[in-house]
């Protein structure tokens, strides 16, 4: 009996060996070698076009299903729910008073009971729809992309659609995910190993050259590990040495996307675990700026290290995300002024993800890092556009905050994002009382202003 | 996240809310999605903290009073029905022409009910009267530290003097209505929806 099993076992072993070799060769030829040299076969773009056609079909199917059942389809509120008039406090309260006033002259009374209407309405408007809280959760899509996580109408799905979805599930988890995980490990492993090796070389042009090549290669492998299809625009404006590159922040993947097209010095806090290992080996090959947790609070120290780095023209441009936290890629929130105070040339970069293929936003209150990466690797693809904007410098008479806002407006305009003044820190923290005090001051001026007129007359 | 929003709200519930508040089907589903995105605890009700998380509401000088309007006496949680009932006060009055339902009771967004909402913002202890003290407290909320006690006191006195007709030194709801009879309440206390 033992003998009869052997040839069968042998056969299985041989088959496994062959399929593994074929698999690995395909991987090498189609993915890793192009990554090393930075060329592309165009497979990913073809894949993207096919997917789009399938999604359109799926959405039509759902709409048909909903019409049959005679129910209105749930359309996500990607647009506003209510109409908000941009009138100021003064204007509105004057209007309210004028409509109820018995008197003829304009500067009527100091206080009217109807003033409260303004605050009541503004308050309820913000309860129905506000500009800030919706930036911290994933954007809702108009069409369905065959992922359960973004489906809002799943009781309208026909059999054909379910089969398609099941097929999609199989492909994504059975084929794409293992492929991507393999690539990810390869990419990260190579990065750690090769940068440590390069770190042994003496400082000089050879070291910088090799470090550049190694970094680019490993990031390109990681890009393929996510099936990221990136379109770079205006590459003539790419950041140069001695400058600071600022971009809007949606997820940790932003780093991989930018770093696979150019070399940057990263800035950040040293972590423990795998992340820390990667950080420590990267810094052996070329100077990145890593801070200890305690040093992060000291703003002067941070500013000093950044400006020292920037002054040394042989060092790579710094990559910074001034929002300080991940936003869901529909808007750009307040830029922290630290990086704009240093006085170096700023190279703004706008990154816009196409949400139809996979939502890249990292909702850190919902998912941890590993969970997030698994979700990324089991989506269809990450499709995004990167625009390199012309460099900007601080102008005469402009302070850091105004400069930051100018850069932010340029990035928002290019990426088609909403430009908000609110702080991304509102994701976790409370809003400052100063804003409420401003409102109170404005209103008080309306009451007291007329008092002064009275005493004069 | 609001991703399962419309499916958790049953059709019968939507119909009931439609009858009670006058909102349309799509308005109700959108507001339900909004409700679930505010409900961080995911237990089907909102607490005061959930409201305070909205930055634009937190900087509104009367933010706390408005939040209070959603919670019935002594309660700390509001469910979706209660949420919609309060929001219904701000529906535009013209919309009533579109759905003539057979309710004989006054719609939630009538002129009187809108005025009642505003009245309750002033009436802190819910005793159906605005006393001088209550008026002062609300005024203090609106102006912050920018006006002195004496000035504020005289503003309050003048307001009560003008409104009070029965001499009890406080403003009842009917006196409140009388003072504001010329104001365009319908427009100023209404929020327009985009479908």
XYZ file of C-alpha atoms in Angstrom:
652
model
C 0.000 0.000 0.000
C 2.860 2.289 0.826
C 4.429 1.613 -2.546
C 1.218 2.357 -4.426
C 0.963 5.788 -2.877
C 4.518 6.759 -3.743
C 4.262 7.333 -7.492
C 1.083 9.331 -6.860
C 2.875 11.385 -4.253
C 5.740 11.872 -6.630
C 3.387 13.085 -9.308
C 1.830 15.618 -6.968
C 5.261 16.819 -5.914
C 6.394 17.216 -9.491
C 3.217 19.099 -10.427
C 3.583 21.405 -7.463
C 7.218 22.021 -8.317
C 6.418 22.842 -11.922
C 3.534 25.179 -11.092
C 5.629 26.925 -8.478
C 8.475 27.448 -10.941
C 6.124 28.707 -13.634
C 4.471 31.015 -11.148
C 7.734 32.397 -9.941
C 9.129 32.890 -13.432
C 6.017 34.765 -14.501
C 6.308 36.895 -11.404
C 9.913 37.649 -12.118
C 9.514 38.417 -15.786
C 6.337 40.408 -15.690
C 6.627 42.184 -12.410
C 9.992 42.254 -10.716
C 12.281 42.824 -13.679
C 10.219 45.711 -15.049
C 10.183 47.162 -11.564
C 13.949 47.107 -11.411
C 14.279 48.969 -14.675
C 11.226 51.164 -14.294
C 9.432 50.038 -17.441
C 5.852 48.884 -17.764
C 4.104 46.393 -20.020
C 0.780 48.152 -19.742
C -0.932 45.144 -18.211
C -2.300 47.177 -15.343
C -3.919 49.779 -17.572
C -5.650 47.110 -19.608
C -6.907 45.596 -16.388
C -8.226 48.971 -15.296
C -10.189 49.516 -18.527
C -11.783 46.084 -18.295
C -12.813 46.668 -14.712
C -14.477 49.975 -15.538
C -16.654 48.321 -18.143
C -17.703 45.652 -15.676
C -18.566 48.229 -12.995
C -20.770 50.181 -15.359
C -22.630 47.049 -16.235
C -23.060 46.163 -12.556
C -24.481 49.592 -11.735
C -26.978 49.409 -14.593
C -28.078 46.039 -13.320
C -28.712 47.384 -9.852
C -30.649 50.332 -11.184
C -32.786 48.023 -13.244
C -33.382 45.820 -10.229
C -34.460 48.791 -8.162
C -36.834 50.045 -10.853
C -38.487 46.652 -11.040
C -39.242 46.758 -7.353
C -40.393 50.354 -7.733
C -38.169 51.684 -4.994
C -36.097 54.810 -5.198
C -32.437 53.910 -5.228
C -30.301 55.118 -2.350
C -28.030 57.731 -3.839
C -25.103 58.617 -1.624
C -24.889 62.188 -0.464
C -21.682 62.999 -2.232
C -23.273 66.351 -2.893
C -24.726 68.543 -0.179
C -28.055 67.703 1.425
C -29.190 71.268 2.015
C -28.739 74.646 0.416
C -26.577 76.912 2.532
C -26.461 80.607 1.856
C -23.071 82.188 2.466
C -24.449 85.323 4.148
C -22.632 86.810 7.094
C -23.949 87.099 10.640
C -24.450 90.846 10.335
C -26.247 90.672 7.033
C -28.662 87.986 8.117
C -29.585 89.515 11.457
C -30.164 92.891 9.802
C -32.482 91.201 7.305
C -34.442 89.471 10.046
C -34.820 92.715 11.968
C -35.829 94.692 8.931
C -38.611 92.270 8.092
C -40.085 92.538 11.578
C -39.405 96.172 12.248
C -42.158 98.674 12.847
C -39.729 101.513 12.616
C -38.591 103.232 9.478
C -34.935 103.873 10.105
C -32.257 101.232 9.711
C -30.278 101.349 12.927
C -33.336 100.356 14.880
C -32.872 98.569 18.151
C -29.904 97.055 19.838
C -31.442 93.675 20.441
C -34.435 91.899 18.982
C -35.856 88.599 20.142
C -35.817 87.461 16.543
C -31.997 87.560 16.480
C -32.060 84.050 17.825
C -33.436 82.786 14.508
C -30.039 83.215 12.912
C -28.228 81.067 15.456
C -31.002 78.468 15.513
C -30.996 78.041 11.784
C -27.218 77.911 11.448
C -27.075 75.390 14.229
C -29.669 73.067 12.726
C -28.073 73.422 9.289
C -24.802 72.173 10.708
C -26.599 69.245 12.331
C -28.087 68.244 8.977
C -24.871 68.622 7.039
C -21.488 70.020 7.966
C -18.244 70.414 6.078
C -15.932 68.685 8.503
C -17.207 65.405 9.961
C -17.822 63.864 6.559
C -14.133 64.243 5.660
C -13.148 61.605 8.160
C -15.049 58.679 6.728
C -14.756 57.019 3.347
C -16.245 58.755 0.355
C -19.455 57.158 -0.884
C -19.577 56.058 -4.516
C -22.139 56.626 -7.228
C -21.591 53.301 -8.961
C -20.946 49.944 -7.405
C -17.505 48.432 -7.761
C -18.336 44.845 -6.798
C -16.920 45.181 -3.320
C -19.293 44.397 -0.470
C -17.773 47.140 1.578
C -19.122 49.840 -0.694
C -22.567 48.477 -1.435
C -25.655 50.259 -0.172
C -28.349 48.570 -2.201
C -27.613 44.931 -1.833
C -31.180 43.767 -1.855
C -31.469 44.703 -5.507
C -28.813 42.352 -6.794
C -29.821 39.808 -9.411
C -28.415 36.314 -9.721
C -26.063 37.224 -12.529
C -24.644 40.020 -10.486
C -24.139 37.774 -7.483
C -22.242 35.310 -9.635
C -20.061 38.097 -10.920
C -19.466 39.311 -7.408
C -18.555 35.799 -6.291
C -16.137 35.500 -9.180
C -14.650 38.817 -8.242
C -14.258 37.645 -4.666
C -12.461 34.527 -5.824
C -10.104 36.434 -8.054
C -9.351 39.055 -5.454
C -8.756 36.811 -2.484
C -7.544 33.700 -4.254
C -5.243 35.134 -6.851
C -4.561 38.816 -6.374
C -4.107 38.866 -2.618
C -1.463 36.104 -2.389
C 0.337 37.591 -5.368
C 0.396 40.996 -3.783
C 1.449 39.757 -0.379
C 4.369 37.910 -1.974
C 5.420 41.036 -3.799
C 5.068 43.142 -0.684
C 7.326 40.859 1.305
C 9.809 40.775 -1.557
C 9.837 44.539 -1.835
C 10.211 45.240 1.857
C 12.717 42.460 2.352
C 14.903 43.698 -0.464
C 14.680 47.237 0.860
C 15.874 46.296 4.321
C 18.600 43.986 3.052
C 20.017 46.180 0.317
C 19.962 49.427 2.279
C 21.834 47.734 5.106
C 24.422 46.507 2.620
C 24.800 49.938 1.075
C 25.153 51.412 4.525
C 28.475 49.643 4.782
C 29.932 51.651 1.912
C 31.854 54.870 2.576
C 29.946 58.112 2.009
C 30.280 59.432 -1.486
C 28.761 59.626 -4.913
C 28.721 55.855 -5.412
C 26.759 55.377 -2.228
C 24.192 58.023 -3.149
C 23.798 56.620 -6.622
C 23.280 53.072 -5.404
C 20.969 54.174 -2.615
C 18.803 56.011 -5.123
C 18.559 53.003 -7.395
C 17.771 50.630 -4.551
C 15.092 52.858 -3.058
C 13.394 53.359 -6.413
C 13.465 49.673 -7.231
C 11.972 48.565 -3.950
C 9.253 51.205 -4.036
C 8.353 50.156 -7.544
C 7.936 46.576 -6.385
C 5.686 47.831 -3.593
C 3.665 49.809 -6.115
C 3.072 46.619 -8.030
C 2.245 44.894 -4.773
C -0.738 47.197 -4.468
C -1.514 47.183 -8.172
C -1.264 50.932 -8.093
C -1.832 52.582 -11.442
C -0.339 56.031 -11.154
C -0.331 58.854 -13.660
C 2.297 61.510 -13.056
C 1.649 64.968 -14.478
C 4.087 67.814 -15.005
C 7.192 65.914 -14.051
C 9.329 68.920 -14.961
C 8.325 70.398 -11.600
C 9.705 67.478 -9.603
C 11.201 68.506 -6.262
C 14.927 69.258 -6.216
C 17.559 69.023 -3.520
C 17.278 71.591 -0.770
C 13.526 71.909 -1.148
C 10.518 70.709 0.745
C 7.847 68.654 -0.956
C 4.344 69.043 0.519
C 1.344 66.950 -0.434
C -2.171 66.254 0.761
C -2.469 63.162 2.927
C -4.932 60.353 2.451
C -3.083 57.243 3.538
C 0.396 55.867 4.269
C 0.446 54.673 0.655
C 1.011 58.280 -0.410
C 4.650 57.807 0.561
C 5.081 54.780 -1.678
C 3.404 56.550 -4.561
C 5.634 59.588 -4.414
C 8.826 57.762 -3.550
C 8.566 55.414 -6.511
C 9.013 58.350 -8.854
C 11.714 60.307 -7.089
C 13.971 60.192 -4.085
C 12.976 61.952 -0.915
C 14.154 62.246 2.623
C 11.346 61.081 4.840
C 10.349 62.766 8.053
C 8.618 61.017 10.869
C 8.551 59.431 14.251
C 10.536 56.281 14.924
C 8.218 53.357 15.484
C 8.856 50.006 17.051
C 8.408 46.666 15.354
C 8.694 46.062 11.643
C 8.252 49.732 10.817
C 11.171 50.606 13.057
C 13.383 48.003 11.407
C 12.615 49.443 7.982
C 13.234 52.999 9.206
C 16.573 52.143 10.789
C 17.886 50.359 7.726
C 16.717 53.100 5.357
C 18.616 55.729 7.239
C 21.853 53.782 6.799
C 21.787 54.301 3.057
C 20.711 57.937 2.905
C 19.885 60.571 5.504
C 16.215 60.491 6.488
C 14.926 62.514 9.423
C 13.531 60.309 12.127
C 12.502 61.701 15.504
C 12.185 60.021 18.841
C 8.725 60.276 20.323
C 9.880 62.783 22.940
C 11.521 65.029 20.355
C 8.356 65.399 18.313
C 6.818 67.793 20.840
C 9.770 70.172 20.713
C 8.922 72.400 17.761
C 12.217 74.266 17.781
C 14.198 71.049 17.606
C 12.090 69.827 14.708
C 12.466 73.128 12.873
C 16.235 73.154 13.465
C 16.754 69.651 12.094
C 14.615 70.380 9.061
C 16.423 73.622 8.231
C 19.833 71.994 8.725
C 18.856 69.305 6.265
C 17.511 71.768 3.752
C 20.636 73.929 3.789
C 22.817 70.999 2.783
C 22.242 70.969 -0.977
C 23.602 67.486 -1.391
C 20.748 66.064 0.637
C 17.460 64.957 -0.879
C 14.270 67.031 -0.744
C 12.165 66.503 2.365
C 8.710 64.962 2.049
C 6.129 66.351 4.465
C 2.361 66.038 4.840
C 1.339 69.277 6.572
C -2.220 68.221 7.331
C -0.836 65.982 10.016
C -3.496 63.315 9.616
C -5.273 61.293 6.931
C -8.248 62.964 5.234
C -10.631 61.159 2.927
C -9.391 62.759 -0.324
C -12.437 64.948 -0.939
C -10.884 67.993 0.657
C -7.667 69.547 1.889
C -7.641 70.670 5.515
C -5.519 73.145 7.414
C -1.779 72.952 6.803
C 0.387 73.159 9.905
C 2.689 76.109 9.505
C 5.898 74.448 10.778
C 7.253 73.408 7.397
C 6.441 76.803 5.895
C 8.474 78.748 8.421
C 11.809 77.281 7.385
C 12.223 79.443 4.328
C 13.080 76.779 1.779
C 11.436 76.457 -1.626
C 8.210 74.518 -1.394
C 7.257 72.039 -4.112
C 3.520 71.332 -3.800
C 2.170 67.997 -4.996
C -1.506 67.097 -5.379
C -2.558 63.459 -5.092
C -6.057 62.427 -6.136
C -7.240 58.840 -5.869
C -9.932 57.416 -8.111
C -12.369 55.921 -5.613
C -13.968 53.541 -8.076
C -11.292 50.898 -7.799
C -10.615 50.843 -4.116
C -10.877 53.359 -1.340
C -7.412 54.381 -0.268
C -8.418 56.445 2.765
C -7.071 55.110 6.065
C -9.720 55.585 8.717
C -7.367 55.014 11.626
C -10.186 54.990 14.172
C -11.809 52.085 12.351
C -8.921 49.985 11.065
C -5.446 49.252 12.285
C -2.511 49.321 9.901
C -2.468 45.590 9.086
C -6.227 45.452 8.519
C -5.915 48.503 6.299
C -3.144 46.996 4.184
C -5.125 43.784 3.737
C -8.121 45.811 2.551
C -5.880 47.669 0.123
C -4.430 44.475 -1.211
C -7.819 42.871 -1.670
C -9.337 45.778 -3.608
C -9.207 45.815 -7.357
C -6.489 48.401 -7.718
C -5.350 51.764 -6.470
C -5.687 54.296 -9.227
C -4.429 57.788 -8.680
C -3.113 60.904 -10.330
C -0.167 62.900 -9.102
C 0.380 66.501 -10.149
C 3.716 68.190 -9.552
C 2.953 71.879 -9.111
C 5.451 74.670 -9.845
C 7.644 75.578 -6.859
C 6.528 78.335 -4.495
C 8.398 80.536 -2.068
C 7.295 82.795 0.703
C 6.690 86.295 -0.596
C 7.472 89.665 0.967
C 5.084 90.536 3.747
C 3.527 87.103 3.834
C 3.621 85.183 7.076
C 3.887 81.415 7.375
C 0.138 80.889 7.773
C -0.735 82.897 4.659
C 1.945 81.089 2.698
C 0.598 77.739 3.896
C -2.918 78.715 2.826
C -1.682 79.813 -0.581
C 0.023 76.463 -1.157
C -3.039 74.623 0.129
C -5.316 76.509 -2.270
C -3.062 75.604 -5.208
C -3.081 71.929 -4.280
C -6.854 71.902 -3.773
C -7.452 73.576 -7.104
C -5.265 71.157 -9.034
C -6.629 68.029 -7.385
C -10.270 69.098 -7.596
C -10.579 69.015 -3.807
C -12.504 71.297 -1.458
C -10.257 73.827 0.284
C -11.149 73.938 3.982
C -9.772 76.072 6.771
C -10.690 73.540 9.436
C -7.963 71.642 11.247
C -7.559 67.948 10.455
C -6.946 67.517 14.148
C -10.709 67.819 14.625
C -10.815 64.148 13.700
C -9.892 63.419 17.267
C -9.867 66.676 19.188
C -12.316 69.407 20.092
C -12.573 72.687 18.254
C -10.891 75.657 19.921
C -13.034 78.076 21.911
C -11.571 81.025 20.029
C -13.874 80.349 17.099
C -16.954 80.612 19.305
C -15.534 83.771 20.857
C -15.175 85.280 17.387
C -18.853 84.689 16.701
C -19.794 86.227 20.045
C -17.639 89.256 19.349
C -19.259 89.774 15.948
C -22.724 89.663 17.468
C -21.796 91.945 20.345
C -20.610 94.531 17.855
C -24.093 94.585 16.405
C -25.645 95.283 19.800
C -23.078 97.702 21.171
C -22.499 99.525 17.900
C -26.020 100.876 17.919
C -25.620 101.855 21.598
C -22.825 104.209 20.605
C -24.974 105.746 17.921
C -27.670 106.312 20.502
C -25.430 108.061 22.961
C -24.208 110.266 20.161
C -27.698 111.351 19.100
C -19.970 54.808 8.057
C -23.541 54.914 6.812
C -22.965 52.215 4.284
C -25.896 50.075 5.332
C -28.023 53.100 6.094
C -31.030 52.728 3.855
C -31.343 49.023 4.407
C -31.654 49.225 8.179
C -34.582 51.606 8.008
C -37.738 49.690 7.232
C -40.258 50.908 4.695
C -43.020 51.099 7.310
C -40.889 53.334 9.489
C -40.147 55.611 6.557
C -43.875 55.897 5.856
C -44.646 56.734 9.468
C -41.971 59.403 9.618
C -43.235 60.785 6.326
C -46.733 61.175 7.761
C -45.547 62.665 11.006
C -42.968 65.111 9.705
C -43.769 65.659 6.041
C -40.257 64.881 4.802
C -40.016 63.027 1.498
C -38.662 59.499 1.081
C -35.271 60.584 -0.215
C -34.901 63.285 2.441
C -35.586 60.721 5.152
C -33.012 58.245 3.822
C -30.396 60.935 3.522
C -31.030 62.204 7.029
C -30.908 58.633 8.278
C -27.505 58.243 6.701
C -26.480 61.464 8.458
C -27.904 60.179 11.750
C -25.903 56.961 11.558
C -22.720 58.774 10.673
C -23.127 60.941 13.794
C -23.918 57.905 15.944
C -20.389 56.892 16.865
C -21.560 54.405 19.466
C -23.646 52.632 16.827
C -26.516 52.017 19.236
C -29.276 53.725 17.261
C -29.405 56.828 19.437
C -27.494 60.078 19.679
C -26.138 61.557 22.883
C -25.161 65.172 23.546
C -21.492 64.331 22.884
C -22.371 63.087 19.399
C -23.796 66.511 18.581
C -20.894 68.363 20.148
C -18.533 66.572 17.813
C -19.786 68.722 14.937
C -17.302 71.627 14.850
C -19.698 74.124 13.274
C -22.221 73.444 16.013
C -19.617 73.599 18.759
C -18.664 77.136 17.761
C -22.282 78.317 17.622
C -22.851 80.491 20.720
C -26.249 78.842 21.272
C -24.987 75.366 20.350
C -25.840 73.842 23.710
C -29.380 75.258 23.685
C -29.994 73.883 20.207
C -28.679 70.467 21.201
C -30.958 70.558 24.221
C -33.980 71.052 21.963
C -33.515 67.511 20.657
C -33.703 65.866 24.056
C -37.063 65.579 25.797
C -37.268 66.443 29.489
C -34.816 64.412 31.543
C -33.537 62.186 28.743
C -29.990 61.757 27.491
C -30.512 59.894 24.246
C -32.513 60.727 21.161
C -33.571 58.130 18.584
C -34.121 58.691 14.878
C -37.829 59.504 15.278
C -37.119 62.194 17.836
C -34.276 63.508 15.687
C -36.573 63.869 12.681
C -39.377 65.356 14.738
C -37.123 68.204 15.859
C -35.606 68.732 12.407
C -39.108 68.875 10.934
C -39.582 72.293 12.510
C -37.214 73.665 9.864
C -38.981 72.347 6.804
C -40.061 75.128 4.483
C -43.789 75.855 4.724
C -44.329 75.879 0.938
C -43.419 72.186 0.895
C -46.699 71.464 2.681
C -48.539 72.215 -0.519
C -46.926 69.210 -2.170
C -48.126 66.532 0.212
C -51.613 67.252 1.396
C -52.014 64.557 3.953
C -55.104 64.045 6.005
C -53.634 65.057 9.334
C -55.877 67.455 11.124
C -53.270 68.365 13.681
C -50.972 71.238 12.996
C -47.874 70.316 10.960
C -44.570 70.460 12.808
C -43.273 73.204 10.552
C -46.171 75.633 10.946
C -45.387 79.233 11.824
C -46.556 78.725 15.365
C -44.398 75.651 15.864
C -41.353 77.395 14.462
C -41.924 80.219 16.922
C -42.366 77.670 19.694
C -38.946 76.193 18.856
C -37.362 79.630 19.179
C -39.317 80.364 22.366
C -38.004 77.159 23.939
C -34.438 78.225 23.194
C -35.000 81.141 25.558
C -37.119 79.303 28.120
C -34.399 77.516 30.083
C -36.532 75.852 32.779
C -39.374 74.913 30.428
C -42.036 76.699 32.476
C -43.550 78.382 29.402
C -42.343 81.806 30.503
C -39.181 83.744 29.691
C -38.125 85.417 32.924
C -35.639 88.293 33.116
C -33.012 85.905 34.449
C -33.438 83.460 31.586
C -33.260 86.237 29.031
C -30.063 87.492 30.648
C -28.499 84.032 30.577
C -29.275 83.505 26.912
C -28.029 86.980 26.060
C -24.803 86.225 27.913
C -24.376 83.091 25.783
C -24.779 85.109 22.606
C -22.409 87.963 23.461
C -19.732 86.202 25.507
C -17.561 88.553 27.546
C -17.874 91.534 25.266
C -20.710 93.387 26.990
C -20.907 94.448 30.655
C -23.522 93.193 33.085
C -25.190 96.595 33.362
C -25.534 97.045 29.613
C -26.869 93.545 29.221
C -29.268 94.116 32.102
C -30.677 97.234 30.503
C -31.076 95.450 27.172
C -33.017 92.690 28.939
C -35.183 95.169 30.820
C -36.036 97.067 27.672
C -36.921 93.900 25.788
C -39.245 92.666 28.544
C -40.818 96.061 28.864
C -41.669 96.154 25.183
C -43.024 92.633 25.048
C -44.764 92.199 28.395
C -48.431 93.140 28.161
C -49.862 91.556 31.290
C -47.348 93.011 33.692
C -45.914 89.811 35.189
C -42.366 90.854 34.213
C -41.852 87.805 32.005
C -42.694 86.930 28.430
C -45.305 84.280 27.767
C -45.605 82.458 24.466
C -48.503 84.611 23.292
C -46.616 87.810 24.079
C -43.645 86.331 22.190
C -45.839 85.692 19.149
C -47.209 89.238 19.320
C -43.744 90.823 19.336
C -42.653 88.823 16.312
C -45.870 89.025 14.323
C -44.272 90.996 11.478
C -41.099 88.916 11.180
C -40.767 86.594 8.194
C -40.549 83.477 10.349
C -41.421 81.162 7.494
C -38.324 82.084 5.554
C -35.844 82.704 8.362
C -36.548 79.489 10.236
C -36.559 77.213 7.195
C -33.866 75.121 5.574
C -34.073 74.343 1.897
C -33.321 70.815 0.709
C -31.599 69.945 -2.524
C -32.972 66.761 -4.036
